[in-house]
Coordinates of C-alpha atoms in Angstrom, one line a residue:
M1 CA -6.6 -31.6 3.4
T2 CA -8.8 -28.7 4.3
A3 CA -7.5 -25.2 5.0
P4 CA -9.4 -22.2 6.1
P5 CA -11.4 -20.5 3.4
S6 CA -9.9 -17.5 1.8
V7 CA -11.3 -14.1 2.7
T8 CA -9.9 -12.3 -0.3
S9 CA -10.5 -13.2 -3.9
P10 CA -8.5 -11.8 -6.9
G11 CA -9.7 -8.4 -7.9
T12 CA -11.9 -7.8 -4.9
G13 CA -9.2 -6.2 -2.7
P14 CA -8.3 -7.0 0.8
A15 CA -10.7 -7.6 3.6
A16 CA -10.6 -5.2 6.5
P17 CA -10.9 -5.8 10.2
P18 CA -14.2 -5.0 12.0
G19 CA -15.0 -1.4 11.9
A20 CA -12.9 -0.5 8.9
G21 CA -14.5 1.3 5.9
A22 CA -17.6 2.1 7.8
P23 CA -19.8 4.8 6.3
E24 CA -19.7 8.3 7.8
D25 CA -21.2 8.2 11.2
R26 CA -21.4 11.2 13.5
G27 CA -21.8 8.8 16.4
R28 CA -18.2 7.7 16.1
S29 CA -16.8 11.0 17.4
W30 CA -17.5 10.5 21.1
P31 CA -16.2 6.9 21.3
G32 CA -13.1 8.1 19.6
Q33 CA -12.6 10.9 22.1
R34 CA -13.2 8.5 25.0
A35 CA -10.5 6.2 23.5
L36 CA -8.2 9.1 23.1
L37 CA -8.7 10.1 26.8
G38 CA -7.9 6.5 27.7
H39 CA -4.5 6.8 26.0
L40 CA -3.7 10.1 27.7
R41 CA -4.8 9.1 31.2
P42 CA -1.5 7.3 32.2
Q43 CA 0.5 10.3 31.3
R44 CA -1.8 12.9 32.9
R45 CA 0.7 14.0 35.6
R46 CA 3.6 14.6 33.3
M47 CA 1.3 16.3 30.7
A48 CA -0.1 18.5 33.5
A49 CA 3.5 19.5 34.4
G50 CA 4.2 20.4 30.8
V51 CA 1.0 22.3 30.5
L52 CA 1.7 24.2 33.7
L53 CA 5.2 25.2 32.5
G54 CA 3.7 26.4 29.2
L55 CA 1.0 28.2 31.1
V56 CA 3.5 30.1 33.3
G57 CA 5.4 31.0 30.2
S58 CA 2.2 32.3 28.6
V59 CA 1.3 34.3 31.8
M60 CA 4.7 36.0 31.5
G61 CA 3.8 36.8 28.0
L62 CA 0.6 38.5 29.3
A63 CA 2.6 40.8 31.5
Q64 CA 4.7 42.0 28.5
P65 CA 2.0 44.4 27.1
L66 CA 1.7 46.0 30.5
A67 CA 5.5 46.4 30.7
A68 CA 5.4 47.9 27.2
K69 CA 2.6 50.3 28.3
R70 CA 4.9 51.4 31.2
V71 CA 7.8 52.0 28.8
V72 CA 5.6 54.2 26.5
D73 CA 4.2 56.2 29.5
D74 CA 7.7 56.8 30.9
M75 CA 9.1 57.8 27.6
G76 CA 6.1 60.2 27.2
R77 CA 6.9 61.8 30.5
G78 CA 10.6 61.9 29.8
A79 CA 11.3 59.6 32.7
P80 CA 14.1 56.9 32.4
A81 CA 12.8 53.7 30.8
A82 CA 15.8 51.4 31.6
G83 CA 14.0 49.6 34.4
P84 CA 10.8 48.8 32.5
V85 CA 12.9 47.8 29.5
L86 CA 14.9 45.4 31.6
V87 CA 11.8 43.9 33.2
L88 CA 10.3 43.5 29.7
S89 CA 13.5 41.7 28.5
L90 CA 13.4 39.3 31.5
L91 CA 9.8 38.5 30.9
V92 CA 10.5 37.7 27.2
V93 CA 13.4 35.4 28.0
A94 CA 11.8 33.6 31.0
G95 CA 8.6 33.1 29.1
A96 CA 10.4 31.6 26.1
V97 CA 12.5 29.2 28.3
L98 CA 9.5 28.0 30.3
A99 CA 7.4 27.5 27.1
G100 CA 10.2 25.5 25.5
L101 CA 10.6 23.3 28.6
G102 CA 6.9 22.7 28.7
Y103 CA 7.0 21.7 25.0
Y104 CA 9.7 19.2 25.7
V105 CA 7.8 17.6 28.6
L106 CA 4.7 17.3 26.5
Q107 CA 6.7 15.7 23.6
Y108 CA 8.2 13.3 26.2
S109 CA 4.7 12.4 27.3
A110 CA 3.6 11.9 23.7
E111 CA 6.4 9.4 23.0
S112 CA 5.4 7.5 26.1
I113 CA 1.8 7.4 25.0
V114 CA 2.8 6.1 21.6
C115 CA 5.1 3.4 23.1
T116 CA 2.4 2.2 25.4
A117 CA -0.2 2.1 22.7
R118 CA 2.2 0.1 20.4
R119 CA 3.2 -2.3 23.1
R120 CA -0.5 -2.9 24.0
L121 CA -1.5 -3.3 20.4
T122 CA 1.3 -5.7 19.4
D123 CA 0.6 -7.8 22.5
R124 CA -3.1 -7.9 21.6
L125 CA -2.4 -8.8 18.0
L126 CA -0.2 -11.8 19.0
R127 CA -3.1 -13.0 21.3
L128 CA -5.8 -12.8 18.7
R129 CA -7.6 -16.0 17.8
V130 CA -6.5 -17.5 14.5
P131 CA -9.9 -17.1 12.8
V132 CA -9.8 -13.3 13.6
V133 CA -6.4 -12.9 12.1
E134 CA -7.3 -14.9 9.0
S135 CA -10.3 -12.7 8.4
S136 CA -8.3 -9.5 8.7
E137 CA -5.7 -8.0 6.5
P138 CA -2.2 -8.0 8.0
G139 CA -1.3 -4.7 6.2
D140 CA -4.2 -2.9 7.8
L141 CA -3.4 -4.2 11.2
I142 CA 0.2 -3.1 10.8
A143 CA -1.0 0.4 9.7
R144 CA -2.9 0.7 13.0
V145 CA 0.2 -0.1 15.0
T146 CA 2.4 2.3 13.0
S147 CA 0.6 5.2 11.3
D148 CA -2.4 5.5 13.6
T149 CA -0.2 5.5 16.8
T150 CA 2.0 8.1 15.1
L151 CA -1.0 10.4 14.9
L152 CA -1.4 10.0 18.7
R153 CA 2.1 11.5 19.1
Q154 CA 1.4 14.3 16.7
T155 CA -2.0 15.3 18.3
A156 CA -2.1 14.3 21.9
P157 CA 0.3 16.9 23.5
Q158 CA -0.7 19.8 21.2
A159 CA -4.4 19.1 21.8
V160 CA -4.0 19.1 25.5
S161 CA -1.8 22.1 25.6
A162 CA -4.2 24.0 23.3
A163 CA -7.3 23.0 25.3
V164 CA -5.8 24.0 28.7
T165 CA -3.3 26.7 28.0
G166 CA -5.2 28.2 25.1
T167 CA -8.4 28.4 27.0
L168 CA -7.0 29.8 30.2
V169 CA -4.7 32.3 28.5
T170 CA -7.4 33.4 26.1
A171 CA -9.7 34.0 29.1
A172 CA -7.0 35.9 31.0
T173 CA -6.2 38.0 27.9
V174 CA -9.9 38.9 27.4
V175 CA -10.0 40.0 31.1
M176 CA -6.9 42.2 30.7
M177 CA -8.4 43.7 27.5
G178 CA -11.6 44.4 29.3
L179 CA -9.8 46.3 32.0
L180 CA -8.1 48.4 29.4
D181 CA -11.1 49.2 27.2
A182 CA -14.5 47.6 27.3
V183 CA -15.6 49.0 23.9
L184 CA -12.7 47.5 22.1
L185 CA -13.2 44.2 24.0
T186 CA -16.8 44.0 22.6
V187 CA -15.4 44.1 19.0
T188 CA -12.9 41.4 19.9
L189 CA -15.5 39.1 21.5
A190 CA -17.7 39.3 18.4
V191 CA -14.7 38.0 16.4
V192 CA -14.1 35.1 18.9
A193 CA -17.7 34.1 18.8
F194 CA -17.6 34.0 15.0
V195 CA -14.5 31.8 15.0
G196 CA -16.2 29.5 17.5
V197 CA -19.2 28.9 15.2
V198 CA -16.8 28.1 12.3
V199 CA -14.9 25.6 14.4
A200 CA -18.0 23.9 15.6
L201 CA -19.2 23.4 12.1
V202 CA -15.8 22.2 10.6
A203 CA -14.3 20.1 13.4
P204 CA -16.5 17.0 12.9
R205 CA -15.8 17.0 9.2
I206 CA -12.0 17.0 10.0
G207 CA -12.5 14.0 12.2
R208 CA -14.4 12.0 9.6
A209 CA -12.0 12.9 6.8
T210 CA -9.0 11.8 8.9
R211 CA -10.6 8.5 9.8
H212 CA -11.2 7.8 6.1
T213 CA -7.6 8.8 5.3
Q214 CA -6.2 6.3 7.9
E215 CA -8.5 3.6 6.5
A216 CA -7.1 4.3 3.0
V217 CA -3.5 4.1 4.4
G218 CA -4.4 0.7 5.9
C219 CA -5.6 -0.4 2.5
I220 CA -2.3 0.5 1.0
G221 CA -0.5 -1.6 3.6
A222 CA -2.8 -4.5 3.0
A223 CA -2.4 -4.3 -0.8
L224 CA 1.4 -4.1 -0.5
E225 CA 1.6 -7.0 2.0
R226 CA -0.5 -9.0 -0.4
A227 CA 1.9 -8.4 -3.3
L228 CA 5.1 -8.9 -1.4
G229 CA 3.8 -12.0 0.3
A230 CA 3.6 -13.7 -3.1
F231 CA 6.4 -11.8 -4.7
R232 CA 7.7 -14.6 -6.9
T233 CA 4.2 -15.6 -8.0
V234 CA 3.5 -12.0 -9.0
K235 CA 6.6 -11.8 -11.1
A236 CA 6.2 -15.3 -12.6
S237 CA 2.6 -14.4 -13.6
G238 CA 3.7 -11.1 -15.1
A239 CA 1.3 -9.3 -12.8
E240 CA 3.5 -6.5 -11.7
Q241 CA 1.5 -3.9 -13.6
R242 CA -1.8 -5.2 -12.2
E243 CA -0.6 -5.1 -8.6
A244 CA 1.0 -1.7 -9.2
E245 CA -2.3 -0.4 -10.5
A246 CA -4.1 -1.7 -7.4
L247 CA -1.5 0.0 -5.2
C248 CA -1.9 3.2 -7.2
R249 CA -5.7 3.1 -6.7
A250 CA -5.2 2.7 -3.0
A251 CA -2.7 5.6 -2.9
E252 CA -5.1 7.7 -4.9
R253 CA -7.9 7.1 -2.4
A254 CA -5.6 8.0 0.4
R255 CA -4.7 11.2 -1.5
R256 CA -8.3 12.2 -2.0
T257 CA -9.3 11.6 1.6
G258 CA -6.1 13.4 2.8
V259 CA -6.9 16.4 0.5
R260 CA -10.4 16.4 1.9
A261 CA -9.1 16.5 5.5
A262 CA -6.6 19.2 4.5
A263 CA -9.3 21.3 2.9
W264 CA -11.4 21.4 6.0
E265 CA -8.4 22.2 8.1
A266 CA -7.5 25.0 5.7
V267 CA -11.1 26.3 5.9
S268 CA -10.8 26.4 9.7
A269 CA -7.4 27.9 9.9
T270 CA -7.9 30.5 7.1
T271 CA -11.2 31.7 8.5
S272 CA -9.8 32.2 11.9
A273 CA -6.7 34.0 10.5
V274 CA -8.7 36.3 8.2
V275 CA -11.2 37.1 10.9
V276 CA -8.4 38.0 13.4
Q277 CA -6.8 40.3 10.8
V278 CA -10.2 42.0 10.2
C279 CA -10.6 42.3 14.0
F280 CA -7.2 44.0 14.2
L281 CA -8.1 46.6 11.5
V282 CA -11.5 47.3 13.2
V283 CA -9.9 47.6 16.6
L284 CA -7.2 49.9 15.1
G285 CA -9.9 52.1 13.5
V286 CA -12.2 52.2 16.5
G287 CA -9.2 52.7 18.9
G288 CA -7.8 55.5 16.8
A289 CA -11.1 57.3 16.8
R290 CA -11.3 56.9 20.6
V291 CA -7.8 58.3 21.0
T292 CA -8.7 61.3 18.8
S293 CA -11.9 61.9 20.9
G294 CA -9.9 61.6 24.1
A295 CA -11.9 58.5 25.3
T296 CA -8.6 56.7 25.7
D297 CA -4.8 57.4 25.4
V298 CA -2.2 56.1 23.1
S299 CA -0.5 53.8 25.6
T300 CA -3.8 52.0 26.3
L301 CA -4.4 51.5 22.6
V302 CA -0.8 50.1 22.2
A303 CA -1.3 47.7 25.1
F304 CA -4.7 46.6 23.8
L305 CA -3.2 46.0 20.3
L306 CA -0.4 44.0 21.9
Y307 CA -3.0 41.9 23.7
L308 CA -4.8 41.5 20.5
F309 CA -1.6 40.3 18.8
A310 CA -1.2 37.8 21.7
L311 CA -4.8 36.7 21.4
A312 CA -4.6 35.9 17.7
P313 CA -2.2 33.0 18.0
R314 CA -4.2 31.7 21.0
I315 CA -7.4 31.6 18.9
G316 CA -5.4 29.8 16.2
Q317 CA -4.1 27.4 18.8
L318 CA -7.6 26.7 20.0
V319 CA -8.8 26.1 16.5
E320 CA -5.8 23.9 15.7
G321 CA -6.3 22.0 19.0
V322 CA -9.9 21.2 18.2
G323 CA -8.8 19.8 14.8
Q324 CA -6.0 17.8 16.4
V325 CA -8.5 16.3 18.9
Q326 CA -10.6 15.2 16.0
V327 CA -7.5 13.7 14.2
G328 CA -6.4 12.0 17.4
S329 CA -9.9 10.7 18.2
A330 CA -10.1 9.1 14.7
A331 CA -6.8 7.4 15.2
A332 CA -7.7 6.3 18.7
D333 CA -11.0 4.9 17.4
R334 CA -9.2 2.7 14.8
I335 CA -6.8 1.5 17.5
A336 CA -9.8 0.7 19.8
Q337 CA -11.3 -1.4 17.0
V338 CA -8.2 -3.7 17.1
E339 CA -8.5 -3.8 20.9
Q340 CA -12.0 -5.1 20.5
L341 CA -11.1 -8.0 18.3
E342 CA -11.5 -11.4 19.9
T343 CA -8.5 -12.9 21.7
E344 CA -8.0 -16.3 23.2
K345 CA -10.8 -17.0 25.7
P346 CA -10.3 -16.1 29.4
G347 CA -8.4 -18.8 31.2
T348 CA -6.7 -19.9 28.0
E349 CA -4.3 -17.1 27.3
M350 CA -1.3 -17.4 25.1
P351 CA 1.8 -18.3 27.2
T352 CA 4.0 -15.6 28.5
R353 CA 7.8 -16.2 28.4
E354 CA 7.8 -17.2 32.0
E355 CA 4.9 -19.6 31.5
S356 CA 6.5 -21.2 28.5
Q357 CA 9.7 -21.7 30.4
T358 CA 7.8 -23.3 33.3
A359 CA 5.9 -25.6 30.9
E360 CA 9.2 -26.6 29.2
Q361 CA 10.8 -27.4 32.6
E362 CA 7.8 -29.6 33.5
D363 CA 7.9 -31.4 30.2
E364 CA 11.6 -31.8 30.4
G365 CA 11.1 -34.3 33.3
V366 CA 8.1 -36.2 31.8
R367 CA 8.1 -36.2 28.0
S368 CA 5.5 -38.9 28.0
P369 CA 3.7 -39.6 24.7
L370 CA 0.1 -38.3 24.6
S371 CA -3.0 -40.1 23.3
V372 CA -5.4 -38.4 20.9
S373 CA -9.1 -39.0 20.5
F374 CA -11.8 -37.4 18.4
D375 CA -15.4 -38.1 19.6
Q376 CA -18.1 -37.1 17.1
V377 CA -16.4 -33.9 16.1
S378 CA -18.2 -31.5 13.7
F379 CA -16.7 -28.2 12.6
A380 CA -17.1 -25.4 10.1
Y381 CA -14.7 -22.5 9.6
R382 CA -17.4 -19.9 9.8
P383 CA -21.2 -19.9 10.3
G384 CA -23.0 -20.5 7.0
L385 CA -20.1 -22.3 5.4
P386 CA -20.2 -26.1 4.7
R387 CA -18.9 -28.2 7.5
V388 CA -15.4 -29.5 7.2
H389 CA -15.9 -32.3 9.7
H390 CA -19.0 -34.4 10.1
G391 CA -19.0 -36.5 13.3
V392 CA -15.3 -37.4 13.0
S393 CA -14.2 -40.1 15.5
F394 CA -11.0 -42.0 16.0
T395 CA -8.5 -42.9 18.7
V396 CA -4.7 -42.8 18.6
P397 CA -3.0 -44.5 21.6
A398 CA 0.0 -42.9 23.2
G399 CA 3.2 -43.5 21.2
G400 CA 3.7 -44.8 17.7
L401 CA 3.2 -43.3 14.2
T402 CA -0.3 -42.6 12.8
A403 CA -0.8 -41.4 9.3
F404 CA -3.8 -39.4 7.9
V405 CA -4.5 -39.9 4.2
G406 CA -7.3 -38.9 1.9
P407 CA -8.3 -36.7 -1.0
S408 CA -7.7 -33.0 -0.9
G409 CA -10.4 -31.3 1.2
A410 CA -11.0 -34.4 3.3
G411 CA -10.3 -32.4 6.6
K412 CA -6.8 -33.8 7.5
T413 CA -5.1 -30.5 8.3
T414 CA -8.2 -29.4 10.2
V415 CA -7.5 -32.3 12.6
F416 CA -4.2 -30.7 13.6
S417 CA -5.8 -27.2 13.9
L418 CA -8.4 -28.5 16.3
I419 CA -5.8 -30.3 18.4
E420 CA -3.7 -27.1 18.6
R421 CA -6.9 -25.2 19.4
F422 CA -6.3 -22.8 16.6
Y423 CA -10.1 -23.4 16.1
E424 CA -12.7 -24.9 18.4
Q425 CA -15.1 -27.6 17.2
D426 CA -18.8 -26.9 16.9
S427 CA -19.7 -30.1 18.6
G428 CA -18.1 -33.2 19.9
R429 CA -14.9 -33.5 21.9
V430 CA -11.2 -33.4 21.1
L431 CA -9.3 -35.3 23.8
L432 CA -5.6 -35.2 24.6
D433 CA -4.5 -37.8 27.1
G434 CA -8.2 -38.4 27.9
E435 CA -8.8 -34.7 28.8
D436 CA -10.7 -32.3 26.6
V437 CA -8.3 -29.9 25.0
R438 CA -10.5 -27.0 26.1
Q439 CA -9.7 -27.8 29.7
W440 CA -5.9 -27.7 29.1
P441 CA -4.1 -24.4 30.0
L442 CA -3.2 -23.2 26.5
A443 CA 0.5 -22.6 27.5
R444 CA 0.8 -26.2 28.7
L445 CA -1.1 -27.6 25.7
R446 CA 1.1 -25.9 23.0
A447 CA 4.3 -26.6 25.0
S448 CA 3.4 -30.3 24.8
I449 CA 2.9 -30.3 21.0
G450 CA 5.4 -30.0 18.2
Y451 CA 3.8 -28.8 15.0
V452 CA 5.2 -28.6 11.5
E453 CA 2.9 -26.7 9.1
Q454 CA 2.6 -27.6 5.5
D455 CA 4.0 -24.3 4.2
V456 CA 6.9 -24.4 6.8
P457 CA 7.2 -20.7 7.6
V458 CA 10.6 -19.5 8.5
L459 CA 10.9 -16.1 10.3
A460 CA 13.4 -13.4 9.4
G461 CA 16.4 -13.6 11.7
T462 CA 19.2 -16.1 12.2
L463 CA 19.1 -19.9 11.8
R464 CA 19.5 -20.2 15.6
D465 CA 16.6 -17.8 16.2
N466 CA 14.3 -20.0 14.1
L467 CA 15.5 -23.3 15.7
T468 CA 15.0 -22.0 19.2
L469 CA 11.7 -20.2 18.6
G470 CA 9.7 -20.7 21.8
T471 CA 12.5 -22.7 23.4
S472 CA 14.6 -21.0 26.1
D473 CA 18.4 -21.7 26.2
P474 CA 18.5 -25.3 24.7
D475 CA 21.3 -27.5 25.7
P476 CA 24.1 -27.4 23.1
G477 CA 24.3 -31.2 23.0
E478 CA 20.5 -31.4 22.4
L479 CA 20.7 -28.8 19.7
A480 CA 23.5 -30.7 17.9
R481 CA 21.5 -33.9 18.2
V482 CA 18.4 -32.3 16.6
L483 CA 20.6 -30.8 13.8
R484 CA 21.9 -34.3 13.0
L485 CA 18.4 -35.8 13.0
A486 CA 17.0 -33.2 10.7
R487 CA 20.1 -33.3 8.4
L488 CA 20.8 -29.7 9.1
D489 CA 24.3 -30.2 10.5
V490 CA 25.9 -30.0 7.1
L491 CA 24.0 -26.8 6.3
A492 CA 25.1 -25.2 9.5
D493 CA 28.7 -26.1 8.8
R494 CA 28.8 -24.6 5.4
L495 CA 27.0 -21.3 6.3
P496 CA 29.4 -18.4 6.7
D497 CA 28.3 -17.7 10.3
G498 CA 27.0 -21.1 11.2
L499 CA 23.8 -21.0 13.2
D500 CA 24.1 -17.2 13.5
T501 CA 23.7 -16.7 9.8
D502 CA 20.7 -14.6 8.7
V503 CA 18.2 -16.6 6.7
G504 CA 16.5 -13.6 5.1
H505 CA 12.9 -12.5 4.9
R506 CA 10.8 -15.6 5.4
G507 CA 13.8 -17.8 5.0
S508 CA 14.5 -16.6 1.4
R509 CA 18.2 -17.6 1.6
L510 CA 17.2 -21.2 2.3
S511 CA 15.9 -23.7 -0.2
G512 CA 12.4 -25.2 0.2
G513 CA 13.8 -28.4 1.6
E514 CA 16.1 -26.6 4.0
R515 CA 13.2 -24.5 5.3
Q516 CA 11.2 -27.8 5.8
R517 CA 14.1 -29.3 7.8
V518 CA 14.4 -26.2 9.9
A519 CA 10.7 -26.5 10.9
I520 CA 11.2 -30.2 11.7
A521 CA 14.3 -29.5 13.8
R522 CA 12.4 -26.7 15.7
A523 CA 9.6 -29.1 16.5
L524 CA 11.9 -31.9 17.7
L525 CA 13.9 -29.5 19.9
R526 CA 10.8 -29.0 22.0
R527 CA 10.9 -32.8 22.8
P528 CA 7.0 -32.8 22.6
G529 CA 4.7 -35.5 23.8
L530 CA 2.8 -35.1 20.5
L531 CA 4.4 -34.4 17.2
L532 CA 2.1 -33.1 14.3
L533 CA 3.7 -33.3 10.8
D534 CA 1.6 -31.8 7.9
E535 CA 3.1 -33.3 4.7
V536 CA 6.7 -32.7 5.8
T537 CA 8.3 -34.6 2.9
S538 CA 6.9 -32.6 0.0
Q539 CA 10.1 -30.6 -0.7
L540 CA 12.7 -33.2 0.3
D541 CA 14.8 -35.1 -2.1
A542 CA 14.9 -38.9 -1.9
A543 CA 18.0 -39.1 0.4
N544 CA 16.6 -36.6 2.9
E545 CA 13.2 -38.1 2.8
A546 CA 14.6 -41.5 3.7
A547 CA 16.6 -39.9 6.5
L548 CA 13.5 -38.1 7.8
R549 CA 11.5 -41.4 7.8
D550 CA 14.1 -42.9 10.0
T551 CA 14.0 -39.8 12.3
V552 CA 10.2 -40.0 12.5
T553 CA 10.3 -43.8 13.1
D554 CA 12.8 -43.3 15.9
T555 CA 10.8 -40.3 17.4
A556 CA 7.6 -42.4 17.4
R557 CA 9.2 -44.8 19.9
H558 CA 8.9 -42.2 22.7
T559 CA 6.5 -39.7 21.2
T560 CA 3.1 -39.8 19.6
V561 CA 3.5 -38.8 15.9
L562 CA 0.6 -37.8 13.7
V563 CA 1.5 -37.2 10.0
V564 CA -0.6 -36.0 7.1
A565 CA 0.9 -37.8 4.1
H566 CA 0.6 -37.9 0.4
R567 CA 3.4 -40.3 -0.3
L568 CA 3.2 -44.1 0.0
S569 CA 6.7 -44.3 1.4
T570 CA 5.6 -42.2 4.4
V571 CA 2.7 -44.4 5.4
T572 CA 3.7 -47.9 4.8
T573 CA 5.6 -48.1 8.1
A574 CA 2.9 -46.4 10.1
D575 CA 1.4 -48.3 13.1
R576 CA -2.1 -47.2 11.9
I577 CA -3.5 -45.2 9.0
V578 CA -6.7 -43.1 9.2
V579 CA -8.4 -42.7 5.9
M580 CA -10.6 -39.6 5.6
E581 CA -13.1 -38.6 2.9
A582 CA -15.4 -35.6 2.7
G583 CA -14.9 -34.7 6.4
R584 CA -15.5 -38.2 7.8
V585 CA -13.3 -41.1 8.9
R586 CA -13.7 -43.8 6.3
A587 CA -11.4 -46.5 7.6
V588 CA -8.6 -47.1 10.1
G589 CA -6.0 -49.9 9.8
T590 CA -2.5 -50.8 8.7
H591 CA -1.2 -50.4 5.2
A592 CA -1.8 -54.1 4.4
E593 CA -5.3 -54.2 6.0
L594 CA -6.5 -51.1 4.1
L595 CA -5.1 -52.4 0.8
A596 CA -7.2 -55.5 1.3
H597 CA -10.4 -54.0 2.4
D598 CA -10.7 -50.3 1.4
D599 CA -11.2 -49.3 -2.2
L600 CA -10.4 -45.6 -1.7
Y601 CA -7.1 -46.4 -0.1
R602 CA -6.2 -48.8 -2.9
D603 CA -6.9 -46.0 -5.4
L604 CA -4.8 -43.5 -3.4
A605 CA -2.0 -46.0 -3.1
S606 CA -1.9 -46.4 -6.9
T607 CA -2.4 -42.7 -7.8
Q608 CA -2.0 -39.9 -5.2
L609 CA 0.2 -41.8 -2.8
L610 CA 3.0 -42.3 -5.3
G611 CA 5.8 -44.6 -4.3
P612 CA 8.3 -47.0 -5.8

């Protein structure tokens, strides 16, 4: 058989999806910011409410220095200060409450943004074309759904709040300071301008470093998924140390890029903090001199210094907000790369739950066997690779059992992949019931086919979950019948919770033969018009293999069954046998006909197709 070519070779590390690992590119900043705005847009009203609440709280904070000035003036004149003190206290409490409420609303918005992004990403991932997924690393795709979306939650609300509240409050603070003392304001504006220059120089570097950090995190996920996906093989090969070293290298790269991002953030934050402190000292010195000369009074200097204290965190907030925009843009850009990956073509979308149920209900009444025909089909897994099929042609009538045999790499499994439309042929036609499979609605096509893969994947969850995967509310009688056909009824009876027993990660609590029978039962439960079995007897003992042959023979009476076989016992009873070699159909006939007229089949029957 022929499987898709591997995209990762030992020692080379995992392949990354399109866009990952790209060199530093200043042009990526704007697309990332546009992607970030796209995530924020659905929550704009709620975020505006949160920003408004925070803004009102900040405005109340702006009134506090004026109230303090009034307190100082009243105390200087010997007048009662109880009223101004009460007003000042109310302003402090009300400002804090409104600011806290605004923070909660923004965090609520952030969680909604992350949830929407994750739902959209996971939906997109499940709709990707098979070649796209096989050329990407699952660990990196998972990192984009998890860690990258988490960065959106951490950056989105703070960045918006800093951009709006910080800008407006800073402007208002500057105006109030100008009304108090224009000379001292000039000193302050010089500081603000210096900080702006620093931020403009540092912010792009923060964005690039963050993007590289997230790519490194994706590489960690890819390397870990690679090792855990072949956990027993790694242990049996004594390769734990080698895989651990690969993970350590990935972690070290993430550390280096994370430290680089932290260093630029530290430069930005430290510069702004130091400059603000210098500004305070300069203002204090200049203001003290102006008080001494009589150009201003003490209460005005106190109020100005309070505004300066209020301005300092706002400047820090703006600096931090710019950095967070860069971080969020980098994360949004990586998410956007996944959203640009190719999905099923328009008009052939993956079935929704409702579409699947409709297709099942339609098939429930028909269940007619489907004919299959290949007409001069040629196919290569990727441009530039050798072709797997070279003008393959054969016809399988509706009903009956057809076996595909041939040396490894002949293209047998690829036949099934083209029927299921996991891939599309480069030329020629694949016909199902006389209609090109590309014209079938994908939901209807796959609902009409039962497919058992060679590696018989079992998902984490219960036995019932695996049996009913893609099937809605099967009839208990039908489920019991399928369990008996697949010889799973005994297994279900001895499990502690029956069909509701958890089978473990990838079915780790089941034997290889049990996983194979689960996959067969799952396919039979769909009552398909076409059943594809890719070497389904490889892990069955003699008794269960014989029982499966009987099941397949009985199923072939009302369903078209295609089976890729390596055992003579599987093919001797087939209605027809298709012999493939080097991507071509060599011969078609019954077991007796091929033994008499085809040399390759005779060799296979005596060597690879081992039988009694």
